[in-house]
XYZ file of C-alpha atoms in Angstrom:
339
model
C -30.578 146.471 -166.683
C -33.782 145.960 -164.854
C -34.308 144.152 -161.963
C -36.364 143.467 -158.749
C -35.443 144.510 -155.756
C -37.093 143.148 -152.302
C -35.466 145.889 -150.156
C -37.040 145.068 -146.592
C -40.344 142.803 -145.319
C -43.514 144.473 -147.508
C -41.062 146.680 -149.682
C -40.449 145.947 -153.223
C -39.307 148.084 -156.190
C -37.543 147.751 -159.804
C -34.543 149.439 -159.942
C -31.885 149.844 -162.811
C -28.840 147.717 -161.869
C -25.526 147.654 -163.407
C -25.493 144.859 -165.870
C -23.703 141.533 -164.520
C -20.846 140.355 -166.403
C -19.239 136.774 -166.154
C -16.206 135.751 -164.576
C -14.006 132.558 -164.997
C -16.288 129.296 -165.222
C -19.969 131.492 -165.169
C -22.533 132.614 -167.785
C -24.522 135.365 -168.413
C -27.864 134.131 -168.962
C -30.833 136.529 -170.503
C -33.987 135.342 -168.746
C -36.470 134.379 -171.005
C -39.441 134.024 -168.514
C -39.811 133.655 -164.607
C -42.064 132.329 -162.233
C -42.915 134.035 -159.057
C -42.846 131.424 -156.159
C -44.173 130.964 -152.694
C -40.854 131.239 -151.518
C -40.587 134.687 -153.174
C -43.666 135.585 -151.577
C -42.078 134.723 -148.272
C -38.831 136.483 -149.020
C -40.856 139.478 -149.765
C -43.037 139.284 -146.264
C -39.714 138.278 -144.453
C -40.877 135.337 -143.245
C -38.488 132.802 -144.764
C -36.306 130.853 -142.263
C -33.242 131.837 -144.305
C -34.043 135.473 -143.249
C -33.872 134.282 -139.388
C -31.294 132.424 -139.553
C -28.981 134.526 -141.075
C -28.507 133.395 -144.550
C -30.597 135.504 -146.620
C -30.332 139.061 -145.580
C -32.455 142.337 -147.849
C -31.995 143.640 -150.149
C -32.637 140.576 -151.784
C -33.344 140.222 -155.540
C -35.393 137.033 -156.051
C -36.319 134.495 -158.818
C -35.573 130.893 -158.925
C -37.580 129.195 -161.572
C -36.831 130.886 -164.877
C -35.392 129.434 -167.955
C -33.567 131.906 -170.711
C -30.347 132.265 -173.615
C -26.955 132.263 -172.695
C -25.893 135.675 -173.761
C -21.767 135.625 -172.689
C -19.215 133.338 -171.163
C -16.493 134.019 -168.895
C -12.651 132.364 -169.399
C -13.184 128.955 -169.404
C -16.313 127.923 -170.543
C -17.491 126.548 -173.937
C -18.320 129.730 -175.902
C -21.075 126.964 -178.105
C -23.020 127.636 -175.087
C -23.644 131.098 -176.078
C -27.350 130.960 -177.857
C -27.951 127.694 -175.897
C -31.964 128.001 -173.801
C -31.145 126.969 -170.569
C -32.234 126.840 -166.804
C -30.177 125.969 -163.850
C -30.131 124.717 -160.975
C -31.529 126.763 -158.201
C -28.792 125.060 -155.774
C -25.134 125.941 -155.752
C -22.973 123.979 -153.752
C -19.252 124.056 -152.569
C -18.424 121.293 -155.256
C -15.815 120.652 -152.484
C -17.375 118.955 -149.486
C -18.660 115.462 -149.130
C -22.167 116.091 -149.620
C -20.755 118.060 -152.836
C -18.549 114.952 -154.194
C -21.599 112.408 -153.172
C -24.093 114.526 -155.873
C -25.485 115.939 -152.980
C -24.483 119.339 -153.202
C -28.392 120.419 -152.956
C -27.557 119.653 -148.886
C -24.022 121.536 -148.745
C -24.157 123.508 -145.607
C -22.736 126.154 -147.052
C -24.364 125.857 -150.300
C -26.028 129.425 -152.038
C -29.284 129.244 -153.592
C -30.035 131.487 -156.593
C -32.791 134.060 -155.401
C -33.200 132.864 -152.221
C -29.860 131.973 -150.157
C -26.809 134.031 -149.898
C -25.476 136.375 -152.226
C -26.561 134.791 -155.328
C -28.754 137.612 -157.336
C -32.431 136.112 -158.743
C -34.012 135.754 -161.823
C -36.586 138.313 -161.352
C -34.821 140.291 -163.782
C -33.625 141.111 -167.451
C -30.197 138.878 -167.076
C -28.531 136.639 -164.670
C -25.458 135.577 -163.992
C -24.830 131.436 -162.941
C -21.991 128.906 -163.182
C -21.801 126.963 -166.018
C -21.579 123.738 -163.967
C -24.970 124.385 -163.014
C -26.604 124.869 -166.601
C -29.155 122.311 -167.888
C -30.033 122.631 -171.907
C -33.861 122.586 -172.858
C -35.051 122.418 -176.292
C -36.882 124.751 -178.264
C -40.121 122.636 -178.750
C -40.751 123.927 -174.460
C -42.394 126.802 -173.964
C -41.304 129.839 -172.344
C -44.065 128.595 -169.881
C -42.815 125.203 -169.501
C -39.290 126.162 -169.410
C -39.925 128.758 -166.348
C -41.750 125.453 -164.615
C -38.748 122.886 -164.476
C -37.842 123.985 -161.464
C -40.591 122.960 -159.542
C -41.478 119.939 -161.600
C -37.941 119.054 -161.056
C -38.695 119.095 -157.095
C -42.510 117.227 -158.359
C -40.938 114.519 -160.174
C -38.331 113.871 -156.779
C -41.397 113.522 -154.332
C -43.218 110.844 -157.055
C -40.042 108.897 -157.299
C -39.758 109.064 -153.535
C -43.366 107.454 -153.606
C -41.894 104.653 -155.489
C -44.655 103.935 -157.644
C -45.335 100.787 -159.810
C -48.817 101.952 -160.775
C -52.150 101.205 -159.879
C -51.295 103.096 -156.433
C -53.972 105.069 -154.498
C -52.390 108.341 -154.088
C -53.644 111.619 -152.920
C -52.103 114.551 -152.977
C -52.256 117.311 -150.318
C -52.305 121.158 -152.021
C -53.308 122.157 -155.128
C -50.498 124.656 -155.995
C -48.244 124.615 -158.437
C -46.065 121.712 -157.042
C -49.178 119.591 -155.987
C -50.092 119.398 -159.438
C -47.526 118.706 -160.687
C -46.873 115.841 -158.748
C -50.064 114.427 -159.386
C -49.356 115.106 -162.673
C -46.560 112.972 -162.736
C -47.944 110.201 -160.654
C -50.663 110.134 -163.097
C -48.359 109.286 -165.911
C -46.876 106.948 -163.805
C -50.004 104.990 -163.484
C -51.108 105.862 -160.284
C -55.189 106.993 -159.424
C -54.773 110.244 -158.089
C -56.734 112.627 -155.828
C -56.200 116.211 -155.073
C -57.255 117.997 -151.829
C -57.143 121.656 -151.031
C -59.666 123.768 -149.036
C -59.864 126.444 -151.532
C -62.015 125.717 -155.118
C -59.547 127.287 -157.115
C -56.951 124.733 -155.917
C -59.311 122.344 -157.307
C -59.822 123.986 -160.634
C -57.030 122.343 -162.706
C -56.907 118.710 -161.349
C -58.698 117.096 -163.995
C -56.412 118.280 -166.359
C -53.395 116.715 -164.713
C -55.358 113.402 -163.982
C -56.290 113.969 -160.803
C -59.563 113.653 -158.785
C -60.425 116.914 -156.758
C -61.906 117.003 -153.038
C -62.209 119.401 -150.115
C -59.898 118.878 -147.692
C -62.574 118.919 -145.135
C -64.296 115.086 -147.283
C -61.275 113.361 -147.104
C -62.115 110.785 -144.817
C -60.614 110.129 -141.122
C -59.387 106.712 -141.882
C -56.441 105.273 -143.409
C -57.276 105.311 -147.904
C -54.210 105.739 -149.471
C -51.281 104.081 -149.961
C -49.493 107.000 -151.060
C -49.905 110.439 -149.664
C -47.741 113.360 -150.840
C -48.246 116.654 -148.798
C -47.765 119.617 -151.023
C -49.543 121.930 -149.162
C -47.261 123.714 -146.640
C -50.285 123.874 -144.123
C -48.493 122.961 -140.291
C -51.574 120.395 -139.976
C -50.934 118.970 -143.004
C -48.361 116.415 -142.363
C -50.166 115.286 -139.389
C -53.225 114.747 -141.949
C -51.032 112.849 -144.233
C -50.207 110.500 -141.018
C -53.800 109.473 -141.069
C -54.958 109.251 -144.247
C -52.068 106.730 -145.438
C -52.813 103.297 -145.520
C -50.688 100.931 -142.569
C -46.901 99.804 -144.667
C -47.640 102.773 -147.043
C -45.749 105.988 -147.947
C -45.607 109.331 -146.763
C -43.842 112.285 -148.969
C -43.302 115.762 -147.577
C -42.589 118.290 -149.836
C -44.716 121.423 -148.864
C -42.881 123.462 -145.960
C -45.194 125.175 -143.659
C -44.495 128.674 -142.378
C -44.445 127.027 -139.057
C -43.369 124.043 -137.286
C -45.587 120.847 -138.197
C -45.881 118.235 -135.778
C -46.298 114.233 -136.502
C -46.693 111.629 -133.492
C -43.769 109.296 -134.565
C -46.228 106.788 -132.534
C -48.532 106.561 -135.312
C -45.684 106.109 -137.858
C -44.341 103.511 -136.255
C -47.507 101.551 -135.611
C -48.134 102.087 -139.190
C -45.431 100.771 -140.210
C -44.874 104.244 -142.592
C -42.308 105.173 -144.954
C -41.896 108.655 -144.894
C -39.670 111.170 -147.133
C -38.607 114.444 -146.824
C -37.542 116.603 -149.760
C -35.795 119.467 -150.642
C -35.199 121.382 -153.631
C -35.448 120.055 -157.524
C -31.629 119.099 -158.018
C -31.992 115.932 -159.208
C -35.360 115.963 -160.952
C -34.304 118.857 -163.328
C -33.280 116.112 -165.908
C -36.208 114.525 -166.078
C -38.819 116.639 -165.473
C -37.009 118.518 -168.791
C -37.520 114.921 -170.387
C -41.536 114.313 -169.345
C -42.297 118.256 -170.875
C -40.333 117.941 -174.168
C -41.846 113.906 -174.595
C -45.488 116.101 -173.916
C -45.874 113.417 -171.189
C -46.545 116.422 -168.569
C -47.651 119.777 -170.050
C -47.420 122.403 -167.495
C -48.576 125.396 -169.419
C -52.113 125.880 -167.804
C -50.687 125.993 -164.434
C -49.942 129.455 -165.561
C -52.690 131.976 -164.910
C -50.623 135.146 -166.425
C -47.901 136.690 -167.553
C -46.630 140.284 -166.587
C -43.655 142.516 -166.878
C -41.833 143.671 -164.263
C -43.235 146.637 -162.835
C -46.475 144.525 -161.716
C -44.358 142.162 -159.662
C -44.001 144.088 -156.436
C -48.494 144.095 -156.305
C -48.192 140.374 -157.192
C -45.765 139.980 -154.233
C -48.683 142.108 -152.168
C -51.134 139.243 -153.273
C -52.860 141.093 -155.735
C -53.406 138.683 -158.886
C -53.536 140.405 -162.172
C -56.429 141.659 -164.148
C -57.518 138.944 -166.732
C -55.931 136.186 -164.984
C -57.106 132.633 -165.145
C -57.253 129.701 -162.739
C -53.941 128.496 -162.628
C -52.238 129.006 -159.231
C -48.457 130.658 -160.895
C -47.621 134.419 -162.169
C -45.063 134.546 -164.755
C -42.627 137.259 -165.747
C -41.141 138.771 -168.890
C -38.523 140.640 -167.586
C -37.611 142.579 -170.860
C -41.641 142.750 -171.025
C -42.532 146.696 -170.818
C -45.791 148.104 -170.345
């Protein structure tokens, strides 16, 4: 089969692979669309902390947010699955530690993450292989689009429920990528008036369709005017921002991850009385962020700006954006796309 290959930092190429085949308790899934992330992007420029640290060595084939058919089963899983649209979740854990047995295997410390931690080959290709455990069903009535985008609504819907909203809230949102707007996306549904900030127009573009308010970073004011803030940006001065701008007793959610270290002056959260969260990965938002798409609650589609085969990934990963595309802030893949 097909796949991508990130074989060193700035090299990328699709190679022919020997097809994976499933062992006791795993699937072989057929991916039915992918989405290239910033993480990816990372991977491919070697910047990733993984990569320093140890647990992410090249050549690395990437691809975390995909969805696709089950196309075999090894000994001991439920051959009904085969047919069954799927995605999975991105983090494997132990299933054996305490984090594991508390539902927190999203935190194992020696946990694999598919494209992006460990051993565990991507999605960034024609077929997969991932434990069964992991699986989560979608329906038909999502879109290939829609599918490929659970994962990060999954992490989305996690940093709105952090935010604890009841409605009515004042919440901005800092970043307009993919995860930024999705989150106000969902805190829009959940009643909330949201804004959107990002220095760049074209992280502006699509707010209005997910509910949102868009402003420049740079007209947000200096004061406290939200009583939600949810920084999506990975920018290292953006959680320091996110300090400011949230209103004394009110919530802070960090969900971006800047490429370097961001500092906050725990002074200021503790004078304003802050409640801040930090969150990783889409674990347990997967569930429901599948719920808000198929209900049409959330439609993610437009956050799309093109779809591509294989062989253009390795310019996308360069930062070249495809001809025709449109405003959304994703690239999508069909990996059995040709041509």
């Amino acid at each position: 089969m097909r796949a991508l290959l990130i074989t060193a930092p700035g090299e990328a190429e699709v190679r022919e692979v020997p097809a994976p085949r499933a062992h006791g308790g795993e699937v072989v899934v057929e991916v039915e669309q992918a989405g290239v992330c910033g993480t990816d992007m990372e991977l491919f420029h070697g910047t990733l902390s993984y990569i320093r640290d140890g647990f992410t060595t090249f050549p690395i084939r990437p691809g975390h947010e995909w969805c696709g058919r089950v196309r075999s089963v090894g000994a001991g899983v439920n051959h009904a699955l085969v047919g069954q649209r799927v995605i999975a979740d991105t983090m494997l854990g132990c299933r054996r530690c305490a984090r594991c047995r508390a539902g927190r295997h999203h935190l194992c410390a020696i946990r694999t993450e598919i494209g992006i931690r460990g051993d565990q080959p991507g999605a960034l290709a024609e077929r997969l292989v991932v434990p069964a455990w992991a699986l989560h069903p979608i329906p038909e009535v999502l879109s290939p689009a829609a599918g490929a985008l659970v994962e990060p609504g999954g992490t989305a819907l996690r940093a709105v429920r952090a935010a604890g909203l009841t409605g009515g809230e004042e919440v901005l949102v800092l970043g307009g990528g993919t995860i930024g707007l999705l989150c106000a996306a969902f805190a829009a549904v959940s009643g909330a008036r949201v804004t959107v900030a990002d220095p760049r127009p074209e992280g502006l573009a699509l707010a209005g369709r997910y509910g949102a308010a868009a402003v420049a970073v740079d007209d947000l004011p200096d004061e406290p005017a939200f009583e939600v803030v949810v920084d999506a940006s990975g920018a290292a001065e953006s959680p320091a921002r996110g300090v400011q701008l949230t209103e004394p007793g009110g919530r802070l959610v960090l969900v971006g991850l800047p490429g370097q270290p961001a500092m906050i002056d725990s002074r200021e959260l503790v004078f304003g009385d802050l409640t801040v969260s930090g969150l990783l990965g889409a674990s347990a938002g997967l569930e429901g962020a599948i719920v808000w798409y198929a209900a049409g609650e959330v439609v993610p589609d437009d956050l799309v700006a093109a779809v591509v085969g294989l062989a253009e990934i390795p310019d996308v990963l360069r930062g070249v954006r495809p001809a025709g595309a449109g405003p959304g802030p994703k690239i999508h893949v069909q990996p059995t796309r040709h041509g």
